[in-house]
Structures are given as structure tokens and as C-alpha cells.
CSV table of N, CA and C in Angstrom, one decimal:
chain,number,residue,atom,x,y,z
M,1,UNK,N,-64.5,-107.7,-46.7
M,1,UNK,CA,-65.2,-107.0,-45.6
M,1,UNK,C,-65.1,-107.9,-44.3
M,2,UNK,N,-64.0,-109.0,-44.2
M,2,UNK,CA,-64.1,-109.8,-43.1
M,2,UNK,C,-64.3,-109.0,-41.5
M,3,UNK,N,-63.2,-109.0,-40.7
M,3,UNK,CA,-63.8,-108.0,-39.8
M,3,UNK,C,-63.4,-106.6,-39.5
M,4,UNK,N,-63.5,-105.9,-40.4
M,4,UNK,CA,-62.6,-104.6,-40.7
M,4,UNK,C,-64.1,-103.8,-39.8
M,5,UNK,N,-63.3,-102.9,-38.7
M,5,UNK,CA,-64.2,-101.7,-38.7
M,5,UNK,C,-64.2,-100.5,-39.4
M,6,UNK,N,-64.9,-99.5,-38.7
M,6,UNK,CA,-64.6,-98.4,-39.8
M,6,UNK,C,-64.4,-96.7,-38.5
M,7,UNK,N,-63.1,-96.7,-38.8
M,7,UNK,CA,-62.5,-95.5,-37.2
M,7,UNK,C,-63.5,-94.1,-38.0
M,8,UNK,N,-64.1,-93.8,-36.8
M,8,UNK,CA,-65.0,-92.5,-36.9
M,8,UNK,C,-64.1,-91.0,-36.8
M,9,UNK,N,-63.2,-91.4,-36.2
M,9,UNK,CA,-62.1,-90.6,-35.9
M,9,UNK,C,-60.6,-90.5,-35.9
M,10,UNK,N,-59.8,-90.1,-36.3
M,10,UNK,CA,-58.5,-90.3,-36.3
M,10,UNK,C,-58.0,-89.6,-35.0
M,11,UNK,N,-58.7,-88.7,-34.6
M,11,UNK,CA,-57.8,-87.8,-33.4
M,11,UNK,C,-57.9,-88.9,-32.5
M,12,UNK,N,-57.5,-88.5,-31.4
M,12,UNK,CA,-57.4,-89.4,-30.1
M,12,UNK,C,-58.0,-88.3,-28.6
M,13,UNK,N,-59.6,-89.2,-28.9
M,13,UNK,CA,-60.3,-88.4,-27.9
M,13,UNK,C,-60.2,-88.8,-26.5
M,14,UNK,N,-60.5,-87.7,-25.7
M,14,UNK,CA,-61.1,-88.3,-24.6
M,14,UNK,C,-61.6,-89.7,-24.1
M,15,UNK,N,-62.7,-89.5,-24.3
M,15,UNK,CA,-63.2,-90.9,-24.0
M,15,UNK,C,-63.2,-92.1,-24.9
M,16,UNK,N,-62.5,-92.3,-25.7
M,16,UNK,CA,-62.3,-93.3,-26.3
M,16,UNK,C,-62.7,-93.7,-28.2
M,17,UNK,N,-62.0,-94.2,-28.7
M,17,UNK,CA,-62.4,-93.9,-30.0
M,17,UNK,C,-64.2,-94.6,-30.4
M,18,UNK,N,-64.4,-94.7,-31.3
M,18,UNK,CA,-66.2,-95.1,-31.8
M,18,UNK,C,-65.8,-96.0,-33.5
M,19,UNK,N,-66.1,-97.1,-33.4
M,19,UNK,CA,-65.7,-97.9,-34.7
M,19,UNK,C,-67.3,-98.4,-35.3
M,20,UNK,N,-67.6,-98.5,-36.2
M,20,UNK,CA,-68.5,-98.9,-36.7
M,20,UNK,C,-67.8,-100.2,-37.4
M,21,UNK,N,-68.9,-101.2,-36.9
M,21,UNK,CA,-69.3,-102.3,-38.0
M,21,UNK,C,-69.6,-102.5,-39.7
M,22,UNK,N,-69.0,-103.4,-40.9
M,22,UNK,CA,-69.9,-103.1,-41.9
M,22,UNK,C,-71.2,-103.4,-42.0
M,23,UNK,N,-71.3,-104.1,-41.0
M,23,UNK,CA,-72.6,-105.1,-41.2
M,23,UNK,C,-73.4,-104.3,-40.0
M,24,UNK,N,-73.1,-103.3,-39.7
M,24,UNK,CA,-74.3,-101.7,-39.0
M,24,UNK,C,-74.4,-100.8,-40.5
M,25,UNK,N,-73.7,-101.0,-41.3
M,25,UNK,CA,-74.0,-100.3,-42.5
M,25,UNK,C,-74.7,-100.9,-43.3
M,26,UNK,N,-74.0,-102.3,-43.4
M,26,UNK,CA,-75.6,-103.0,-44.5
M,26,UNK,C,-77.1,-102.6,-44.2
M,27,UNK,N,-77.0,-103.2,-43.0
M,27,UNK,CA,-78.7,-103.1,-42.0
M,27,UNK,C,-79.2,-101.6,-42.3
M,28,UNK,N,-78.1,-100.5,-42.1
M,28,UNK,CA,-79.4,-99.1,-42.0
M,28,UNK,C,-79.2,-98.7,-43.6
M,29,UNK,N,-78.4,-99.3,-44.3
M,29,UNK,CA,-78.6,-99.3,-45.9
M,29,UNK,C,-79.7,-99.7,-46.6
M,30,UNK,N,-79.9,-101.1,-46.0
M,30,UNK,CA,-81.3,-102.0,-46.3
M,30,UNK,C,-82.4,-101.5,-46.1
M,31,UNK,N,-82.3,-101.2,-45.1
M,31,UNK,CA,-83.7,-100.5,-44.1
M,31,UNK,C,-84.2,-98.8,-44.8
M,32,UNK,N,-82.6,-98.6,-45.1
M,32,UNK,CA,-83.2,-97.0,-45.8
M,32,UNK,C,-83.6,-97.5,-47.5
M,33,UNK,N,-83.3,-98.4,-47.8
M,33,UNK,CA,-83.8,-98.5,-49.6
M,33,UNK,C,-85.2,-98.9,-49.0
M,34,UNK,N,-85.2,-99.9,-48.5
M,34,UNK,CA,-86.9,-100.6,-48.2
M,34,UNK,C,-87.7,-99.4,-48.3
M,35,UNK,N,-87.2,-97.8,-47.5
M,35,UNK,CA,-88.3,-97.0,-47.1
M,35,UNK,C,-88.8,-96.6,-48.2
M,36,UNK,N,-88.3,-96.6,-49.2
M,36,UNK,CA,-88.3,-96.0,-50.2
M,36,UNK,C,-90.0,-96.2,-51.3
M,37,UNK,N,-91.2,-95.6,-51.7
M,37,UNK,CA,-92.0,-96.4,-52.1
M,37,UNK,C,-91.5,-97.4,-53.7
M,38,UNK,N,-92.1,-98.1,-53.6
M,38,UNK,CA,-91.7,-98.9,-55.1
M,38,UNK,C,-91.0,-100.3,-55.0
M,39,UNK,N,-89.8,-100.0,-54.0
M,39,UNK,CA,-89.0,-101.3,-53.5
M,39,UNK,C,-90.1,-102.0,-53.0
M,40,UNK,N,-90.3,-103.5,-53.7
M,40,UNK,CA,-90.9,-104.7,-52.8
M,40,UNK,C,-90.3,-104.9,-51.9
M,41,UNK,N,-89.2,-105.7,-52.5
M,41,UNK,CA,-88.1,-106.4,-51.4
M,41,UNK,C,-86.8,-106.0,-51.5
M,42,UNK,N,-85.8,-106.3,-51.0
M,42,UNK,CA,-84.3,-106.3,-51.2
M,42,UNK,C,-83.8,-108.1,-51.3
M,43,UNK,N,-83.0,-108.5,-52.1
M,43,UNK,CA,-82.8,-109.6,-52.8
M,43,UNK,C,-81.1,-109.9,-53.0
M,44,UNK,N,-80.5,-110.6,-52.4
M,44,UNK,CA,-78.8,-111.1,-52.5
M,44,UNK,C,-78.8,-111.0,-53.7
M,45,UNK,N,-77.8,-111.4,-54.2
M,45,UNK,CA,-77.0,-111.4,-55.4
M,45,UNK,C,-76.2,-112.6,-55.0
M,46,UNK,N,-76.2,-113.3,-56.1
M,46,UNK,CA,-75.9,-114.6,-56.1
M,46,UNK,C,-74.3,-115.3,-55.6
M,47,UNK,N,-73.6,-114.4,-55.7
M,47,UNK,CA,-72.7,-114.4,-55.0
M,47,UNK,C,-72.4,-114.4,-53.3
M,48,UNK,N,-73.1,-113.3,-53.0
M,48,UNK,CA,-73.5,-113.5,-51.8
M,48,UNK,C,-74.4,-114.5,-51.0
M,49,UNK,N,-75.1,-115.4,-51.5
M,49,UNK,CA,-76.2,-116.0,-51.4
M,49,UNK,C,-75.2,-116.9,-51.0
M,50,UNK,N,-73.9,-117.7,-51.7
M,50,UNK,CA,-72.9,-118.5,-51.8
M,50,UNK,C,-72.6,-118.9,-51.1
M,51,UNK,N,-71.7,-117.5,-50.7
M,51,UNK,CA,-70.7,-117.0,-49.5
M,51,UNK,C,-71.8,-117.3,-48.3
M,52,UNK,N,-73.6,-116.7,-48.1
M,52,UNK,CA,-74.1,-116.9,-46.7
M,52,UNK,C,-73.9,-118.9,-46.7
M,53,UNK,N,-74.6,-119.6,-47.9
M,53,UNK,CA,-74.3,-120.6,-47.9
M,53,UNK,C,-72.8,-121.5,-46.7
M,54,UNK,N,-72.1,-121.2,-47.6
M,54,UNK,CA,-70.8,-121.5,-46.8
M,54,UNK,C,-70.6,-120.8,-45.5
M,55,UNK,N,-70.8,-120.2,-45.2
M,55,UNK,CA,-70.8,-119.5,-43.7
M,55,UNK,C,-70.5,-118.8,-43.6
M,56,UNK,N,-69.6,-117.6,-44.8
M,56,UNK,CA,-69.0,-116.3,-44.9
M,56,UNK,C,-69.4,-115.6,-44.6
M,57,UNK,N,-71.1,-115.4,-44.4
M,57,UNK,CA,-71.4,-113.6,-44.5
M,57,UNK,C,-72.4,-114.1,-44.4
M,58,UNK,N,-73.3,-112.9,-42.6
M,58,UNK,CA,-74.0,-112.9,-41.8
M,58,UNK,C,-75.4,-112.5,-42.7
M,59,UNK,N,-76.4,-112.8,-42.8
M,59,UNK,CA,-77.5,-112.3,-43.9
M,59,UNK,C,-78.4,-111.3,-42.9
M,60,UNK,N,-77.8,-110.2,-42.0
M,60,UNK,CA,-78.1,-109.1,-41.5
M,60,UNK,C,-78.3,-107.9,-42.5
M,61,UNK,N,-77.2,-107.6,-43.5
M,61,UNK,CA,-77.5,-106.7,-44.4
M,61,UNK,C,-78.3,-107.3,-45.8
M,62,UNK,N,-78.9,-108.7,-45.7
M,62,UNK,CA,-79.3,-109.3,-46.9
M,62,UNK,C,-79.8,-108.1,-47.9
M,63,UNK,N,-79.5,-108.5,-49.2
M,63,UNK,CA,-79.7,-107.5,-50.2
M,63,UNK,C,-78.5,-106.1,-49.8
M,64,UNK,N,-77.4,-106.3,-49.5
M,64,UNK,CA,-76.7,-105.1,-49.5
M,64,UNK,C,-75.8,-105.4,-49.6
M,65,UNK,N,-74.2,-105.0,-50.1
M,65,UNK,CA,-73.1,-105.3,-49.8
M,65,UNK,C,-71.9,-104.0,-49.7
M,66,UNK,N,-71.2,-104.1,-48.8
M,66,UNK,CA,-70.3,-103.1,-48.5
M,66,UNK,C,-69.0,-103.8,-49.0
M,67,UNK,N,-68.1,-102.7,-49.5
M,67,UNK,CA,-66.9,-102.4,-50.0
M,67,UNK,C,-66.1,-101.9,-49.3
M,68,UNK,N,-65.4,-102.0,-48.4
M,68,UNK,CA,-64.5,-100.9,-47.7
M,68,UNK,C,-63.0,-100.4,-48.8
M,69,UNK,N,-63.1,-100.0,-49.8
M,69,UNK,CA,-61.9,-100.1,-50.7
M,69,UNK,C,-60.8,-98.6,-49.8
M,70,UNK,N,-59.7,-98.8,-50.6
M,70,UNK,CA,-58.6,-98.0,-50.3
M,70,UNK,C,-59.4,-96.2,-50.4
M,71,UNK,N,-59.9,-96.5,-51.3
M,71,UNK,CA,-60.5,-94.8,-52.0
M,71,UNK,C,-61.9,-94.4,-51.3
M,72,UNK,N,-62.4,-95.5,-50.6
M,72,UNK,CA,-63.5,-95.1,-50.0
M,72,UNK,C,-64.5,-96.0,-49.8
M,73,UNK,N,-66.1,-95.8,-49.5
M,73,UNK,CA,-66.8,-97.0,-48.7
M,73,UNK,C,-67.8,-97.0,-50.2
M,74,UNK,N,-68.3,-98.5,-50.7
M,74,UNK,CA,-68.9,-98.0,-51.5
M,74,UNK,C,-70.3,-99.3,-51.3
M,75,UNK,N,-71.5,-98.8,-51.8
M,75,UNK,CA,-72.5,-99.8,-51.0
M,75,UNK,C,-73.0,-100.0,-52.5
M,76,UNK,N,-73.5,-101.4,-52.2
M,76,UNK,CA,-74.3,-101.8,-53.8
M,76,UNK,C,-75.9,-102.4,-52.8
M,77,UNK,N,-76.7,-102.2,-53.3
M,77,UNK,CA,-78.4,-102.5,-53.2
M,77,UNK,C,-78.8,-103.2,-54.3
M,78,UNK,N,-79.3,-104.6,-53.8
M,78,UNK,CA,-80.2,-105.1,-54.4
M,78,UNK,C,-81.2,-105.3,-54.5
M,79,UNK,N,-82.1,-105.1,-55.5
M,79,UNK,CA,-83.8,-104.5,-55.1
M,79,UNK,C,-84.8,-105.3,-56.0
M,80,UNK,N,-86.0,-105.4,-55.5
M,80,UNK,CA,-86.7,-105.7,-56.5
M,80,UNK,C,-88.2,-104.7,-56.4
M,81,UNK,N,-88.3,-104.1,-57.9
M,81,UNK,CA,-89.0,-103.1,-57.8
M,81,UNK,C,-90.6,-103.5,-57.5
M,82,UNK,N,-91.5,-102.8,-57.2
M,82,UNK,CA,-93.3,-103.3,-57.7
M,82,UNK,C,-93.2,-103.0,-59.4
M,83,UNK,N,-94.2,-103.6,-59.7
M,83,UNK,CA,-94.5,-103.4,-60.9
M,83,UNK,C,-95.1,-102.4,-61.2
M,84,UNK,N,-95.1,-101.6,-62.6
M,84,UNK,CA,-95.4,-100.2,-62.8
M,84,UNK,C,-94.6,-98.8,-62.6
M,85,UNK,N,-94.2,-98.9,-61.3
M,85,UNK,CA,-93.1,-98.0,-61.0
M,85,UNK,C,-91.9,-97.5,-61.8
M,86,UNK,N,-91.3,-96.1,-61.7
M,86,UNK,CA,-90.8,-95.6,-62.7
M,86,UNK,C,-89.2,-96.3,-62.3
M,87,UNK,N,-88.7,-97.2,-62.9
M,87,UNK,CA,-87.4,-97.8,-62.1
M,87,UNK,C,-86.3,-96.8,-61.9
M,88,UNK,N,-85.9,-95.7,-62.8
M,88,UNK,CA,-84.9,-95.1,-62.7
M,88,UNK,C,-85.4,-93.8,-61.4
M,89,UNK,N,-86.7,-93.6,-61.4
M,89,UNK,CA,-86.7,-92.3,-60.0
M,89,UNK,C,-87.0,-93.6,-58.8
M,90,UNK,N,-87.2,-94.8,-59.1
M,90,UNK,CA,-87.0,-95.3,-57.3
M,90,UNK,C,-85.6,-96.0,-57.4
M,91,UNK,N,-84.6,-95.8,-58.0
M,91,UNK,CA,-83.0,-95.8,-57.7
M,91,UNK,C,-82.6,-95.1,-57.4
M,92,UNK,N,-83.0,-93.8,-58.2
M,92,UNK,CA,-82.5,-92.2,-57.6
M,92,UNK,C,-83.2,-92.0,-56.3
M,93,UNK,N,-83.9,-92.4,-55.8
M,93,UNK,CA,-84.4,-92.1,-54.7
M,93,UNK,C,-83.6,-93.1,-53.2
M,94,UNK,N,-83.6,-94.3,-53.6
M,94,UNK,CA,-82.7,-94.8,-53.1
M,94,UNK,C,-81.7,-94.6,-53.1
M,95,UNK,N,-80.5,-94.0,-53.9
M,95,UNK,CA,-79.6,-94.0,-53.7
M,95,UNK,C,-79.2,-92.5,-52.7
M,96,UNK,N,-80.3,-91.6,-52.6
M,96,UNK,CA,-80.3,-90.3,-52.3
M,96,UNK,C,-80.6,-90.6,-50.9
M,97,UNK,N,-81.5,-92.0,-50.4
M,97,UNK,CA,-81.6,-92.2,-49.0
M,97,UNK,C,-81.0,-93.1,-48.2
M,98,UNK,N,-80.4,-94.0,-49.2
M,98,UNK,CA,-78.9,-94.7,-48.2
M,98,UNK,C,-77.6,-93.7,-48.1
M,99,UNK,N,-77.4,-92.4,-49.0
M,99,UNK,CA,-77.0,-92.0,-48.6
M,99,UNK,C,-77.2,-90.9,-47.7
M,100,UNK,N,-78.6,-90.4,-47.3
M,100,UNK,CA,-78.4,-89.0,-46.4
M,100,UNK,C,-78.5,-90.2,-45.1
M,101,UNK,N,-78.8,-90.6,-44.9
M,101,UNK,CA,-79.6,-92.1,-43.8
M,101,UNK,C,-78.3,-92.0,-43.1
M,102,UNK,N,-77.3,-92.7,-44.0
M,102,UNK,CA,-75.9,-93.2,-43.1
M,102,UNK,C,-75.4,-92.1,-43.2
M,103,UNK,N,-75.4,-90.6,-43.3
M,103,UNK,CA,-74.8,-89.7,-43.2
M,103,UNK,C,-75.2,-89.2,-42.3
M,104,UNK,N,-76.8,-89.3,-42.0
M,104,UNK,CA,-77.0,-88.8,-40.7
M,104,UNK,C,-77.0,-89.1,-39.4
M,105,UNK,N,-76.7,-90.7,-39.2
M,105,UNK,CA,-76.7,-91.5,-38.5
M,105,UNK,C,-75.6,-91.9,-38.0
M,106,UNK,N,-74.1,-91.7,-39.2
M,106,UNK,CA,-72.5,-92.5,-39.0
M,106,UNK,C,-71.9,-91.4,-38.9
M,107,UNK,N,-72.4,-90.4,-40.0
M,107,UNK,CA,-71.3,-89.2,-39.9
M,107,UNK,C,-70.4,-89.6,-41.4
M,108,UNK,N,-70.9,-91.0,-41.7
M,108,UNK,CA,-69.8,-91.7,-43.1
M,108,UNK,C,-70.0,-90.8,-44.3
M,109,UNK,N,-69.0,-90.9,-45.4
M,109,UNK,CA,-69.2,-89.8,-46.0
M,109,UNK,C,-69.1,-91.0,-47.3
M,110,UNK,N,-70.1,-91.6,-48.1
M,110,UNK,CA,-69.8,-92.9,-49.1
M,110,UNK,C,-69.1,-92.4,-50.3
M,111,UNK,N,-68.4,-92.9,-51.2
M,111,UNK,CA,-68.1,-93.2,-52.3
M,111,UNK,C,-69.1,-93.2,-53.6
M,112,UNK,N,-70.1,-94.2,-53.7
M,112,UNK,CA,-70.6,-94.6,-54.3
M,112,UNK,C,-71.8,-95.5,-53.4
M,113,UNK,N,-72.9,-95.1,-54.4
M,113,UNK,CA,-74.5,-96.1,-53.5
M,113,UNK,C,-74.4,-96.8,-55.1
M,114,UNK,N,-74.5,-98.1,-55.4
M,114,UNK,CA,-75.2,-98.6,-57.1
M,114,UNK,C,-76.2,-99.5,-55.9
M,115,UNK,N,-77.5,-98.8,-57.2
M,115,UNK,CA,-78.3,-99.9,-57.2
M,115,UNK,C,-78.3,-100.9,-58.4
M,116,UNK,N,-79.0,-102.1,-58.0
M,116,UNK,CA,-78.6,-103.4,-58.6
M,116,UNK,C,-80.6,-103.6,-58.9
M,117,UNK,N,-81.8,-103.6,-59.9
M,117,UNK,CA,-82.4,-104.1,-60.0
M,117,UNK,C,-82.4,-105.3,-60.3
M,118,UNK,N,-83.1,-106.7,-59.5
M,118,UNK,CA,-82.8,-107.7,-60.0
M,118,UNK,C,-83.9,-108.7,-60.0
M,119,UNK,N,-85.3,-107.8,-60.7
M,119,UNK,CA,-86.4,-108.0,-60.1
M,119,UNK,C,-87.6,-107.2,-60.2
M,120,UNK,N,-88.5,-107.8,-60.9
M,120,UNK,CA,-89.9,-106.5,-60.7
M,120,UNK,C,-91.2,-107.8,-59.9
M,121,UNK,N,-91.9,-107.2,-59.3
M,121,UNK,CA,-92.9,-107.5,-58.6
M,121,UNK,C,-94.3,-107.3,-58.7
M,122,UNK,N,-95.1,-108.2,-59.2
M,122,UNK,CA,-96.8,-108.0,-59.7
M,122,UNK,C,-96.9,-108.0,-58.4
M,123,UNK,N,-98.1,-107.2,-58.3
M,123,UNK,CA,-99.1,-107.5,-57.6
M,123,UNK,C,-100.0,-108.3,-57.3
M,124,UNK,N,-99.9,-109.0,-55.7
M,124,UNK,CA,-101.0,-110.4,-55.7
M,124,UNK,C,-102.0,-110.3,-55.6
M,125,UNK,N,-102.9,-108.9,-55.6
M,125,UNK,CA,-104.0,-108.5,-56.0
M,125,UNK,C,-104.5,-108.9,-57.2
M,126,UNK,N,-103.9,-108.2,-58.7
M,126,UNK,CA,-103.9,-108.1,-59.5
M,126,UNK,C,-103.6,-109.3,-59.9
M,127,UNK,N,-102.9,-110.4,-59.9
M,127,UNK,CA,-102.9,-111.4,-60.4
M,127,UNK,C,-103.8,-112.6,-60.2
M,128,UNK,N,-104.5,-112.2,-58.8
M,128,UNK,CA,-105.5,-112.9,-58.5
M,128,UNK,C,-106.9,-112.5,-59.4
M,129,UNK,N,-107.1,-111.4,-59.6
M,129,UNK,CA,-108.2,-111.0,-60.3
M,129,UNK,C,-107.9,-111.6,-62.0
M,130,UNK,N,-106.7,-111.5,-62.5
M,130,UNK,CA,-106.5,-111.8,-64.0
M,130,UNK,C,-106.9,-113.1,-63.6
M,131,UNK,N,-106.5,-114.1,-62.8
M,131,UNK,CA,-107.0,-115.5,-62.9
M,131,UNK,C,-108.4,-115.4,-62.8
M,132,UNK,N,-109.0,-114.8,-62.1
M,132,UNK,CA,-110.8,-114.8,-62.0
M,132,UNK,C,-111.5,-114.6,-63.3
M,133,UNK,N,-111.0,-113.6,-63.7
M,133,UNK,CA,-111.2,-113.0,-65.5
M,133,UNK,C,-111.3,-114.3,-66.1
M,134,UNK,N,-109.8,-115.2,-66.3
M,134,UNK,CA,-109.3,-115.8,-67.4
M,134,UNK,C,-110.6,-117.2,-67.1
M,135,UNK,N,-110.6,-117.3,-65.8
M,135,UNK,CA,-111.7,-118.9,-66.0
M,135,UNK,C,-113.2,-118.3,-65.9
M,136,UNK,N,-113.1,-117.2,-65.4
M,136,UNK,CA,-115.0,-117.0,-65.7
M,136,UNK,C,-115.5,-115.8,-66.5
């Protein structure tokens, strides 16, 4: 994904062509899983964590990664759920809102959305009261 854009158009318009960035796709990827209820946070994958380490890759779409492959665009989400939540309807739901999001926004037509759980999340409410319980 070094610095590949992504042509909105093949014809040759008037006023000039429109390229999108991958890393304008990570961002309204992220931002559309976040909306989602259930997602705490969004969370790199270790791999990418690496790569920001070394300087490769801008941590703007953190927790997202784009694929630009031959056959199509394909986005992976890394998430970490709240606790309780049903995990397989807040993937399906995420994946149903990074993709209408960037469809409604790019016009992109994706490949493939995977979500990646890598992670569930208590509540710091609730873990504060179990400690209250446990010592009095």
C-alpha cells in the first residue's frame, strides 16, 4: 500500500481526474467500525504496530489495513469488543458499515471488509465495584 492511489474514474473528464488515498480509506473505515455499539476500541495488529515502529505506515487508519490487490480493495478491522456483547452481530454490523460508509462517501465498491477480534473489554465500572465486593 506504499503510495498507490485509487483512480475514481477511468474516463477522462473535464475537470480533471479525483484519486483517493489508502490511508482516506483507513480513517473513514475506522471511524465507521468505532460507530458501531459494542466496539471499545480499534487495535493494530502486530504486524503493523512493527512496520509504524520502523517508519512504514502512518498510524492515521490505526486498527485498519488496506489491501489494494489485483482483484479488488479489501479492508481488514481490528477491534476490540465490550464485554457481553454478541461478537458475531457487532462484526456483521461492522462489516455492513465500513462498507455502506465508503460506498457512500468514495463511490468504492470493496472486495471483502474481515473483521479481526483481538480483544474484549470489561467494564471499568464493573470492575471497580467487584474490587469493593472482594475487600468489604
Amino acid at each position: 500500500m506504499e503510495n498507490h492511489m485509487i483512480n475514481m474514474s477511468d474516463d477522462k473528464e473535464e475537470l480533471g481526474k479525483v484519486e483517493i488515498s489508502p490511508e482516506v480509506i483507513e480513517v473513514i473505515a475506522g471511524l465507521a467500525a468505532t460507530e458501531v455499539e459494542g466496539v471499545a476500541t480499534m487495535r493494530g495488529n502486530f504486524a503493523a504496530g512493527v512496520a509504524e515502529r520502523l517508519g512504514r505506515k502512518s498510524t492515521h487508519g490505526k486498527g485498519v489495513k488496506v489491501d489494494l490487490g489485483e482483484e479488488g480493495i479489501i479492508v481488514d478491522a481490528f477491534i476490540v469488543t465490550n464485554y457481553g456483547v454478541s461478537i458475531p452481530d457487532v462484526c456483521r454490523k461492522i462489516q455492513e458499515n465500513i462498507y455502506q460508509t465508503l460506498q457512500n462517501m468514495t463511490a468504492i465498491q470493496l472486495k471483502e471488509v474481515n473483521v479481526h477480534v483481538v480483544g474484549v473489554q470489561f467494564e471499568q465500572k464493573n470492575e471497580a465495584e467487584l474490587q469493593k465486593k472482594e475487600q468489604g
